[in-house]
Coordinates of C-alpha atoms in Angstrom, one line a residue:
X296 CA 23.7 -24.2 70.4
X297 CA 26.6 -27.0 69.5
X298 CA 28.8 -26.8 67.6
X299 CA 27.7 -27.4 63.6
X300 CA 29.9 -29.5 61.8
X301 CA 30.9 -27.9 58.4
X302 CA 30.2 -31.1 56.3
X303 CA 26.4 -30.4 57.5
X304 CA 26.4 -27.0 56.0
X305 CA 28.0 -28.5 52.7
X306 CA 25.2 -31.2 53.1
X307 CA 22.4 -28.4 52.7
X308 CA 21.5 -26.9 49.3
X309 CA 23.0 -24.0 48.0
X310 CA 20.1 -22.0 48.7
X311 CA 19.7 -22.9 52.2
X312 CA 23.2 -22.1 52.8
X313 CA 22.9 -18.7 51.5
X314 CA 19.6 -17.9 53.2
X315 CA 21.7 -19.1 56.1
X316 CA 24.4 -16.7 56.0
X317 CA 21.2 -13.8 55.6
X318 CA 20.2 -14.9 58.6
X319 CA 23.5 -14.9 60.5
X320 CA 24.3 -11.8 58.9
X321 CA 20.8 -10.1 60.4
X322 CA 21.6 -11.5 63.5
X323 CA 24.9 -10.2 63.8
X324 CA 23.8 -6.6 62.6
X325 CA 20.4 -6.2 64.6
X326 CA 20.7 -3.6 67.6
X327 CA 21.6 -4.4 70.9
X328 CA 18.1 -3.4 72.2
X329 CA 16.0 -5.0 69.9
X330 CA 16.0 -8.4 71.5
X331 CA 12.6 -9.8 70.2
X332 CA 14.2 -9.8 66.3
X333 CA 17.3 -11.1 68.0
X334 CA 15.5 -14.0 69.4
X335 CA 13.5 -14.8 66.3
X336 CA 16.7 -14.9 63.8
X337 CA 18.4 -16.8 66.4
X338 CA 15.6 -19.8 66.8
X339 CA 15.1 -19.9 63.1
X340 CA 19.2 -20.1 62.5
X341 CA 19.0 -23.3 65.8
X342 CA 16.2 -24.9 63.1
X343 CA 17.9 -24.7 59.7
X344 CA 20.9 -26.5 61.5
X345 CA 19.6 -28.7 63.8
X346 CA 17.3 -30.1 60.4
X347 CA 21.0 -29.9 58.5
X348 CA 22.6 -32.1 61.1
X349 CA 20.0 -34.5 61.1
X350 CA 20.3 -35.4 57.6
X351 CA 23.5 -35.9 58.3
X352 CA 23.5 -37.9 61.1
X353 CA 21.0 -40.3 59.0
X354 CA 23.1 -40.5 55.7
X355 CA 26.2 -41.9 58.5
X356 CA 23.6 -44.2 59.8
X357 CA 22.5 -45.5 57.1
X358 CA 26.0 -45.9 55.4
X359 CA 24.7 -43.5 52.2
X360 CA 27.9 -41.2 50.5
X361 CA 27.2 -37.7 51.2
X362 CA 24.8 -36.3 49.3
X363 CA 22.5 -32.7 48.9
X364 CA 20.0 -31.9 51.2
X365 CA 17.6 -31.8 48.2
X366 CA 18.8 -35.7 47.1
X367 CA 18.4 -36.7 50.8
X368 CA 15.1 -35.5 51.7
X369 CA 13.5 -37.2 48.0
X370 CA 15.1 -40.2 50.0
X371 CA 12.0 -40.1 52.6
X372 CA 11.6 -42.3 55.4
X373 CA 15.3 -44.2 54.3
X374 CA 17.3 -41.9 54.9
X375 CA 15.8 -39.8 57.6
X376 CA 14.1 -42.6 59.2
X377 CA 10.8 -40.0 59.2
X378 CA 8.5 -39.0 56.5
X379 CA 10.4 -36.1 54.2
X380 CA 9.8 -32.6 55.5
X381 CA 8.2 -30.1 52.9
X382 CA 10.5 -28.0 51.0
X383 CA 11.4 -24.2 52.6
X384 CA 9.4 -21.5 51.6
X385 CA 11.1 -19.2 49.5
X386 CA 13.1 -16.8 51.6
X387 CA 11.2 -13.9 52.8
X388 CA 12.2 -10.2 53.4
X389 CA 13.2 -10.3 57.5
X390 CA 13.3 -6.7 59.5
X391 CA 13.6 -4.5 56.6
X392 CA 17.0 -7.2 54.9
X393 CA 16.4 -8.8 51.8
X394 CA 16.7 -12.8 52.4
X395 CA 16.6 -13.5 49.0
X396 CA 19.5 -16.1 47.9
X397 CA 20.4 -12.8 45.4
X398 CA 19.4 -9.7 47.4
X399 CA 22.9 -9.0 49.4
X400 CA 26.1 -9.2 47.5
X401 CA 29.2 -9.6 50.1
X402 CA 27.9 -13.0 51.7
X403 CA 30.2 -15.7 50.4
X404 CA 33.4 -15.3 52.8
X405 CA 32.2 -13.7 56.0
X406 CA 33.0 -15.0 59.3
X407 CA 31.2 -14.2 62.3
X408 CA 33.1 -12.6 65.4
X409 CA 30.2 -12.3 67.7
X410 CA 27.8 -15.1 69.3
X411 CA 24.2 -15.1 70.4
X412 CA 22.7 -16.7 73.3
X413 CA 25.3 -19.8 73.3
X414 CA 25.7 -19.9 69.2
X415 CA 29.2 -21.1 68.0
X416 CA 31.2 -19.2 65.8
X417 CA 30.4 -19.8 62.1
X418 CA 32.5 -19.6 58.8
X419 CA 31.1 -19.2 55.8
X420 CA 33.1 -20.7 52.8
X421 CA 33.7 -19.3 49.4
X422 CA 30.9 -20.0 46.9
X423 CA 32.7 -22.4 44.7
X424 CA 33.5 -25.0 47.7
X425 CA 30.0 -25.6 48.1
X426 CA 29.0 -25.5 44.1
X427 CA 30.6 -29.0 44.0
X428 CA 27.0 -30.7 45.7
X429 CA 24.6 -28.9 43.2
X430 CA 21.3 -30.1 41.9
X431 CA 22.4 -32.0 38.6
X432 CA 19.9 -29.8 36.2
X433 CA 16.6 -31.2 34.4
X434 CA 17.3 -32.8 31.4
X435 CA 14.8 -31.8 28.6
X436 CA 12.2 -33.9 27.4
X437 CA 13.0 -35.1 23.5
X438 CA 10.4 -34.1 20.8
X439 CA 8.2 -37.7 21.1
X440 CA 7.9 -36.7 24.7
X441 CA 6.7 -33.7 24.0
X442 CA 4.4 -34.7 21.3
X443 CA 1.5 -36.7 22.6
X444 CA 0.2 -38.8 20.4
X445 CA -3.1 -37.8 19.0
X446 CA -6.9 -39.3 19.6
X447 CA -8.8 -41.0 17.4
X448 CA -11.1 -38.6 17.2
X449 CA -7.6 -36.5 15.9
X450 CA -6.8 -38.6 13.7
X451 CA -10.0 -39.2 11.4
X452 CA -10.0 -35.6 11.3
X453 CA -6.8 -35.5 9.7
X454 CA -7.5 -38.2 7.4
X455 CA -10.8 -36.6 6.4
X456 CA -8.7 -33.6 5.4
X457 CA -5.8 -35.5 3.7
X458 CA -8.7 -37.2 1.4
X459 CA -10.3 -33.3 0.8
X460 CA -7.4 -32.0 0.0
X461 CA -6.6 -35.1 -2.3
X462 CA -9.8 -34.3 -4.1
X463 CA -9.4 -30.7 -4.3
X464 CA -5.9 -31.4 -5.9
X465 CA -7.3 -34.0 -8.8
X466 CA -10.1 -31.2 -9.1
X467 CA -7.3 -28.4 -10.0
X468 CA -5.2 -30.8 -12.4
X469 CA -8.5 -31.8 -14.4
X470 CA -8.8 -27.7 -14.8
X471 CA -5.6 -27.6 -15.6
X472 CA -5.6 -29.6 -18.4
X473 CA -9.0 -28.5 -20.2
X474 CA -8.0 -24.7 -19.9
X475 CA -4.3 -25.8 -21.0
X476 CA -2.2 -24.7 -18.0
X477 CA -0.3 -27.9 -18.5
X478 CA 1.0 -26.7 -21.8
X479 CA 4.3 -24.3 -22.0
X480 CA 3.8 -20.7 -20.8
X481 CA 4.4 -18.0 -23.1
X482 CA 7.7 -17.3 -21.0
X483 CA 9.1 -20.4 -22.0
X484 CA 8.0 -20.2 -25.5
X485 CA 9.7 -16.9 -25.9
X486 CA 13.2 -18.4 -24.8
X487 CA 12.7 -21.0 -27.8
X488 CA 11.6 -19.0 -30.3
X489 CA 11.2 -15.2 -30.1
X490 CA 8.7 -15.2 -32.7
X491 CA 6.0 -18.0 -30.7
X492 CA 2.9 -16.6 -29.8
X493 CA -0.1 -17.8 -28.6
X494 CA -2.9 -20.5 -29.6
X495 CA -6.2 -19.2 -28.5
X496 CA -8.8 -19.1 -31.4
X497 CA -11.2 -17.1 -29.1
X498 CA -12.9 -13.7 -30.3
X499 CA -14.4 -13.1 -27.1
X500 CA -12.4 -13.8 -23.3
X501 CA -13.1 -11.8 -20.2
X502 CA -10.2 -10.2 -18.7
X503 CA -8.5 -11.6 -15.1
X504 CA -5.4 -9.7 -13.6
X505 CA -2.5 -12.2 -14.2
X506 CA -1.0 -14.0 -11.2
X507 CA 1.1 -16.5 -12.3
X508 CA 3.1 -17.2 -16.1
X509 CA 0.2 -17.5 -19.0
X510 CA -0.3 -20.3 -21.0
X511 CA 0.2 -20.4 -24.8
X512 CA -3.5 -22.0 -25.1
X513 CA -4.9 -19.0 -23.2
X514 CA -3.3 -16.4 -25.2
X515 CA -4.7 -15.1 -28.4
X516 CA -2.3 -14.5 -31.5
X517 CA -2.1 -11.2 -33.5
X518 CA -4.7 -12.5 -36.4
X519 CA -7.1 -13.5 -33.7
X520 CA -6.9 -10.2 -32.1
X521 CA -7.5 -8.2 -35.3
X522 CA -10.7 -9.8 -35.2
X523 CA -11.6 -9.7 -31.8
X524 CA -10.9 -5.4 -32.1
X525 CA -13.5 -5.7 -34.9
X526 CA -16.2 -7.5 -32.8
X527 CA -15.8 -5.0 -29.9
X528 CA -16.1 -2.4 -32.2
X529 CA -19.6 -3.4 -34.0
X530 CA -20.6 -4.4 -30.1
X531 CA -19.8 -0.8 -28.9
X532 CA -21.4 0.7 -31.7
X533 CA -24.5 -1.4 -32.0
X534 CA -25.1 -1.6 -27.8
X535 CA -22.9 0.6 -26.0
X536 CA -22.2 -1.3 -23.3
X537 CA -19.0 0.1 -21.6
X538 CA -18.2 -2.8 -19.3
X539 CA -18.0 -5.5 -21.9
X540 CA -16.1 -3.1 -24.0
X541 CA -14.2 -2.0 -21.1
X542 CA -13.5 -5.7 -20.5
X543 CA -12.5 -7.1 -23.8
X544 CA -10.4 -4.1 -24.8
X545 CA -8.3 -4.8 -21.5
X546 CA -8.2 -8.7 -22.3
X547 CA -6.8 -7.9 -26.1
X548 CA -4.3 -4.9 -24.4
X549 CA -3.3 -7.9 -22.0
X550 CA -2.6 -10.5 -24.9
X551 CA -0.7 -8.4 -26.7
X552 CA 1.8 -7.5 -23.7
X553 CA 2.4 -10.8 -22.8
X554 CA 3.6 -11.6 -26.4
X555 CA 5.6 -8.8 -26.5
X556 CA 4.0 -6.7 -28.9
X557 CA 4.7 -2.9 -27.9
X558 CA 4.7 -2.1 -31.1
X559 CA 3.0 -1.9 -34.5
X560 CA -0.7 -1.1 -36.1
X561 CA -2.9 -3.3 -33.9
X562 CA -1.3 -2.1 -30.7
X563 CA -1.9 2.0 -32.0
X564 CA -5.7 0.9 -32.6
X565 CA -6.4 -1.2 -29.7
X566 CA -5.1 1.9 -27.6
X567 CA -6.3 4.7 -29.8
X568 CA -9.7 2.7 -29.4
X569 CA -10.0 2.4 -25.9
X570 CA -8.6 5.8 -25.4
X571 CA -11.4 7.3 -27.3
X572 CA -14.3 5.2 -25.7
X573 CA -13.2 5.9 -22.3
X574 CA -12.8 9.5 -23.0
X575 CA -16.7 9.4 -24.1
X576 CA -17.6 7.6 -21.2
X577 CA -15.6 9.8 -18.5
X578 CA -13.7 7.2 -17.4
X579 CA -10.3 8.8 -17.1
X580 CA -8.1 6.4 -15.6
X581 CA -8.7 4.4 -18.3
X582 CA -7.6 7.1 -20.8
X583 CA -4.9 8.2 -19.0
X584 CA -3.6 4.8 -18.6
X585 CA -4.2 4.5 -23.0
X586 CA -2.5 8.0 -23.5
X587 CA 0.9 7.0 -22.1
X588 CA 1.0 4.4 -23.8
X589 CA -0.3 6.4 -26.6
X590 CA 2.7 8.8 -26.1
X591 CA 5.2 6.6 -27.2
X592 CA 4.2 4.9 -29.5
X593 CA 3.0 8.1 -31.3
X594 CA 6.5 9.5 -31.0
X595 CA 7.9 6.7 -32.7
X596 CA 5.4 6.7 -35.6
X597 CA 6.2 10.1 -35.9
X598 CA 10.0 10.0 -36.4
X599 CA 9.4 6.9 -38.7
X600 CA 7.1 8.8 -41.0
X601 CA 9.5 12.0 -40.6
X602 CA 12.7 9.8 -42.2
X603 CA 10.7 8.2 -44.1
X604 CA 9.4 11.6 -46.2
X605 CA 13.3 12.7 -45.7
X606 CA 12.1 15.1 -43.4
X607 CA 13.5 16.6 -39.8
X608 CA 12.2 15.5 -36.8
X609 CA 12.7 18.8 -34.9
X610 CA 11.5 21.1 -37.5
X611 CA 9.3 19.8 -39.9
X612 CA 10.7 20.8 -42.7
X613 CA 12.9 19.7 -45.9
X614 CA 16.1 19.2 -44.8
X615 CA 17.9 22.7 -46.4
X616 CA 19.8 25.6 -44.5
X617 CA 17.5 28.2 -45.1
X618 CA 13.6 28.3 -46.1
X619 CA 11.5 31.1 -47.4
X620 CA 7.3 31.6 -46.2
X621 CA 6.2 29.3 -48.8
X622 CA 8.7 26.5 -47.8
X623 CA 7.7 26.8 -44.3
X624 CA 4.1 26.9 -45.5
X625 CA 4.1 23.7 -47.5
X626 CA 6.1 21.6 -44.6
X627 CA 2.9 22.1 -43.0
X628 CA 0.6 21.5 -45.5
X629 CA 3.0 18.3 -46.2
X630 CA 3.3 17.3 -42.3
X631 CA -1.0 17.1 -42.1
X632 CA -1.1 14.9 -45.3
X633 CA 1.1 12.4 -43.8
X634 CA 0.1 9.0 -42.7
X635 CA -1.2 9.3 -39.3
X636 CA -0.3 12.2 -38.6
X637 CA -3.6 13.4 -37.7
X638 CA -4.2 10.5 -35.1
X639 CA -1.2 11.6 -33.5
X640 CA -1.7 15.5 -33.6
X641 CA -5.3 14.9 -32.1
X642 CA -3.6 12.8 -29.2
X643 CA -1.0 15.5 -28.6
X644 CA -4.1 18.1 -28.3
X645 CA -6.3 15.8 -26.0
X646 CA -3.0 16.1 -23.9
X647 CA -2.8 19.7 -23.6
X648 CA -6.5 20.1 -23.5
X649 CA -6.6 17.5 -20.3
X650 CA -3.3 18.8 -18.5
X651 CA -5.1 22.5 -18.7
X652 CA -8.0 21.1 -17.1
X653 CA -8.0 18.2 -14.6
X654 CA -6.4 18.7 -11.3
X655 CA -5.6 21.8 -8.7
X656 CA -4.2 25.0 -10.2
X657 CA -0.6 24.3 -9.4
X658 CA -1.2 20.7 -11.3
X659 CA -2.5 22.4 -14.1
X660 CA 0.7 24.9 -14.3
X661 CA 3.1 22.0 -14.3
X662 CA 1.9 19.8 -16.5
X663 CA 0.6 22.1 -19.0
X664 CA 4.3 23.3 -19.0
X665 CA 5.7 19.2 -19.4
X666 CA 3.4 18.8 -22.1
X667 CA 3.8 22.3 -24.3
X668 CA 7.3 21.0 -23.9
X669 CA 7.0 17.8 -24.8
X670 CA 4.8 18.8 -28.3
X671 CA 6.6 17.9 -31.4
X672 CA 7.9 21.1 -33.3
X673 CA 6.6 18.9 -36.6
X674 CA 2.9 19.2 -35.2
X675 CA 2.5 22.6 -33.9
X676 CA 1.1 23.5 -36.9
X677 CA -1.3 20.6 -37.1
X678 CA -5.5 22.5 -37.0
X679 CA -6.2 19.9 -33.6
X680 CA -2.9 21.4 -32.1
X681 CA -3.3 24.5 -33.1
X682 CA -7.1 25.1 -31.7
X683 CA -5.9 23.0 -28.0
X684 CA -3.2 25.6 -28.0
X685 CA -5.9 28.6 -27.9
X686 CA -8.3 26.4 -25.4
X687 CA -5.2 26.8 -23.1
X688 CA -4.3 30.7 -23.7
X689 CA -8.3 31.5 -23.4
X690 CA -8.5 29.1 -20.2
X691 CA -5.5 30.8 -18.5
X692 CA -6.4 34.6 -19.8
X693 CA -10.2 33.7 -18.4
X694 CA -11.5 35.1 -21.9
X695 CA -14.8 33.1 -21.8
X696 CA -15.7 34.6 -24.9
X697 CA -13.0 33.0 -26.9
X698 CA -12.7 29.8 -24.6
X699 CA -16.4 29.1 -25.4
X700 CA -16.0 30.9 -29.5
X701 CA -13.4 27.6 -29.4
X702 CA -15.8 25.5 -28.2
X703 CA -17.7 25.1 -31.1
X704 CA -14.2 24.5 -33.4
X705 CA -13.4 21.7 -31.6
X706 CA -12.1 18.3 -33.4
X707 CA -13.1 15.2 -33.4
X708 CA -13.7 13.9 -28.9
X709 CA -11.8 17.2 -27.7
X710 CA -15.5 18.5 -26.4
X711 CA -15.5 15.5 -23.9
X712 CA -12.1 17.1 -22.5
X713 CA -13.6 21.0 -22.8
X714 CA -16.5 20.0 -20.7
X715 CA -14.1 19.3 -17.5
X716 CA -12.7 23.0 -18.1
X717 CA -16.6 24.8 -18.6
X718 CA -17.5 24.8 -15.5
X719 CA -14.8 26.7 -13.7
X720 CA -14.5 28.9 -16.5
X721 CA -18.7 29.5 -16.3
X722 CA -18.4 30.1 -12.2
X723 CA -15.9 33.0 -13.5
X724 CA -17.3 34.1 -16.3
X725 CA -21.1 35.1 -14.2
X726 CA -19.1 36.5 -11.3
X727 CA -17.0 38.7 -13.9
X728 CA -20.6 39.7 -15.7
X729 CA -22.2 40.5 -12.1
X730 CA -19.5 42.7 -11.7
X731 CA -19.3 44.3 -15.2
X732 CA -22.8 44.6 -16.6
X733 CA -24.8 46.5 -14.1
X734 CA -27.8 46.6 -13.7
X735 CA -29.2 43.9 -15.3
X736 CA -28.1 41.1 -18.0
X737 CA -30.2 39.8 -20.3
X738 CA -30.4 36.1 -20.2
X739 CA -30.6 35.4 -24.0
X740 CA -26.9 37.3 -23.8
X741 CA -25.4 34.9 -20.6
X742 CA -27.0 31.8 -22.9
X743 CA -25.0 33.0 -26.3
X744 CA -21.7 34.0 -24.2
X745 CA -21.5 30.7 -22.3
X746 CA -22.2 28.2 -24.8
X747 CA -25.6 27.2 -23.9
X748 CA -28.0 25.3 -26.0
X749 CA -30.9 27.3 -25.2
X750 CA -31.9 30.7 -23.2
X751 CA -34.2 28.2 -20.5
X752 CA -30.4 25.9 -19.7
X753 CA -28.4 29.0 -18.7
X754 CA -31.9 30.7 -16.5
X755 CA -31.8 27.0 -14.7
X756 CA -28.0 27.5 -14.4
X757 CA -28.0 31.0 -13.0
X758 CA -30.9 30.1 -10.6
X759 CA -28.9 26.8 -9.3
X760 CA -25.5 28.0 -8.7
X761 CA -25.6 31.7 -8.5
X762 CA -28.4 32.6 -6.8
X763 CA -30.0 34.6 -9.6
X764 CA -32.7 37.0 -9.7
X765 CA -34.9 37.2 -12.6
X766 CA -36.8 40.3 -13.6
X767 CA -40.1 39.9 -15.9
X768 CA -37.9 40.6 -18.6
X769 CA -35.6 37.7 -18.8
X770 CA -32.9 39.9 -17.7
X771 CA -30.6 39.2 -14.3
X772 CA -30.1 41.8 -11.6
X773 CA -27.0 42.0 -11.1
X774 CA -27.0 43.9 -8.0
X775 CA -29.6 42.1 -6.1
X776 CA -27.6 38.6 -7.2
X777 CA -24.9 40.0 -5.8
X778 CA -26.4 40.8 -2.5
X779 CA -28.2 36.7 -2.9
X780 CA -24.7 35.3 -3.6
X781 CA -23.2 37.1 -0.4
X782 CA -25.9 36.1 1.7
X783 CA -25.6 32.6 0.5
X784 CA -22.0 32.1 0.4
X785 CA -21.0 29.4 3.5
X786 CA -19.1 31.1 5.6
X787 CA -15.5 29.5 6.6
X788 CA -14.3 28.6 10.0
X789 CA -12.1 30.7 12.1
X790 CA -10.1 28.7 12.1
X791 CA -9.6 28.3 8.2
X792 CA -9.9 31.9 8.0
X793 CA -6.8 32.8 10.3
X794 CA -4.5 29.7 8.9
X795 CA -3.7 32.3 5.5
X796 CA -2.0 34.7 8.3

């Protein structure tokens, strides 16, 4: 080969020159024996700079400043006086060498000693002499270039939804307006005027889960309310229809909490009220979300009517450093004759009586403990706390016979919360009787004992859930419903059975 001039290497792009110097560096590094791969390397190095000098020798023709090999071959037929040749592929892996412009690290700087089959000596310059020719990077296209501009067909579809959502929007303000939503909110109100309540005359008003600041003309005032408890009340008692109920007493609680009213008469009833209805009607989230409410209030009512008879909170009792039997006996006798005392004893009971029932065993433990602590010393001596407090000892002693003796003492609704506790303490009580009572049980006796109506309600019982068997004389076998019960019982997996050890 001739002699390259360097300006013709400078001339070629900055990836040609360094698949270049992969080449001459394969050459110069492949086996003397091997000449097939020498001849190869060493007719596609005679091509890259033949092809460089060419370009060259047709930018001095044509009188053109240097320029890149990349600039001079978009120059077609004008500068090379022939159609452009295509671009080089990208550089592939050659004899087990990496050819990639970033494969190999010490390129920039070598010099060839050695020369193939007539090939001049070559130097490779440093990287940053032959940076100074490099592509001039793509400028990026501005946003109205990117953005084409849209079809017709586009463009009546967005004017068909600009005119829906025009409509939509005049449809929401016309609502607005009739169900006063343009009117101050209660939140507003309140930083005016602490006392500002609301202006709906409305008895009746379903109940929606607030998302956004009420309005004053959606929210009823306390006189309104007092009527609207009265309505629900006739409507419960005349057509017992829990939903509505359910409904309105939620949409009066709701009122009332947006005015800030926590406190007072109304709020006790409107609570006490739905407290006792959902307790008849098993729902208990409902009562449990009443009785902590309930809780609170109570135990302000309390201490109020405590100072107010000049009596101590703690005690219940005359304020004095010492107090004989009948003292102590007529504090109670004066605590029960108080003002709502009995509406807050029989609260405080339905609380023990629920936390001694409802939930696992450990459940029960802990919060029949945070509620026997939690009881008012002033009210332990109320009758409704009194009898709750011997539910709970009979219910963890298992003494069925005074758990169900107690069941026909109960107060006012606590029967509703005794019937969540019966059936456990039945399932115990038969198995204790099956044990005990050998050989048979009459079933007039199981009836009595476990608070059944009638002699025909505890037969169905025994039948259903303990696999009884009956002899002709209405009495149980004990023995033979034992052997019924084992047979019957579903046996565990192994693998439930081994996780105890």
């Amino acid at each position: 080969m001739d002699d390259i001039d360097v300006d013709a290497l400078k001339a070629m792009p900055k990836e040609e020159r360094r698949a270049l110097a992969k080449l001459a560096k394969a050459l110069l590094n492949c086996p003397d024996d091997d000449e097939e791969t020498k001849t190869v390397l060493a007719e596609e190095l005679r091509k890259r700079c033949a092809r460089a000098r060419a370009m060259l020798e047709a930018q001095s023709r044509s009188g053109a400043p240097t320029t890149s090999y990349a600039k001079a071959a978009a120059m077609g037929s004008t500068a090379l006086g022939r159609p452009p040749p295509p671009p080089p592929p990208p550089p592939p892996t050659l004899f087990g060498v990496n050819a990639s412009p970033y494969g190999a690290a010490n390129v920039y700087g070598y010099e060839s000693t050695a020369a193939y089959d007539g090939m001049p000596s070559v130097r490779f310059e440093g990287a940053a002499a032959y940076d100074a020719d490099a592509p001039e990077p793509k400028r990026k296209k501005t946003l109205y270039e990117r953005v084409e501009a849209p079809t017709s067909k586009e463009h009546a579809a967005r004017m068909d939804r600009a005119h829906r959502f025009a409509k939509e929007a005049a449809k929401f303000a016309s609502e607005a307006s009739k169900s006063g939503r343009n009117t101050p909110t209660m939140q507003e109100m309140k930083k005016r005027d602490a006392s500002a309540v609301g202006t709906n005359l409305a008895l009746e008003k379903k109940y929606f889960r607030l998302t956004e600041a009420p309005s004053m003309a959606t929210v009823r005032p306390p006189e309104v309310l007092v009527e609207s408890l009265k309505l629900v009340k006739q409507r419960w008692t005349a057509n017992g229809d829990y939903e509505y109920v359910k409904d309105q007493l939620k949409s009066i609680r709701q009122d009332l909490t947006v005015q800030h009213i926590r406190d007072g008469e109304l709020v006790t009833q409107v609570y006490q009220t739905h407290a006792r209805i959902a307790l008849e009607c098993a729902d208990h989230a409902e009562y449990n979300q009443c009785q902590a409410v309930l809780k609170s209030l109570h135990a302000a009512a309390l201490e109020r009517v405590m100072e107010a008879n000049c009596m101590d909170v703690d005690a219940g009792k005359k304020k004095s450093k010492k107090r004989s039997f009948s003292d102590r006996k007529r504090s109670s006798v004066e605590i029960a004759s108080l003002p709502g005392a009995d509406d807050i004893a029989e609260f405080t009971a339905y609380r023990l009586l629920y936390a001694a029932g409802a939930g696992s065993k450990s459940e029960r433990s802990e919060a029949l403990l945070r509620e026997l602590r939690d009881v008012p010393k002033a009210l332990k001596t109320h009758p409704f706390v009194t009898h709750a407090l011997e539910v709970c000892e009979a219910k963890a002693s298992s003494n069925f016979h005074r758990f169900f003796a107690s069941y026909a003492k109960v107060a006012r609704m606590g029967a509703y919360l005794m019937d969540i506790m019966a059936p456990s303490v039945r399932h115990d009580a038969v198995r204790a009787m099956i044990r005990a009572y050998a050989p048979t049980v009459p079933v007039d006796f199981v009836s009595r004992v476990l608070g059944f109506e009638t002699p025909d309600d505890a037969r169905a019982y025994l039948i259903e859930h303990h696999f009884a068997v009956i002899d002709a004389e209405d009495r149980m076998d004990c023995k033979a419903t034992s052997a019924a019960i084992a047979a019957n019982a579903p046996r565990r997996p192994i693998s439930e059975r081994l996780s105890r050890f």
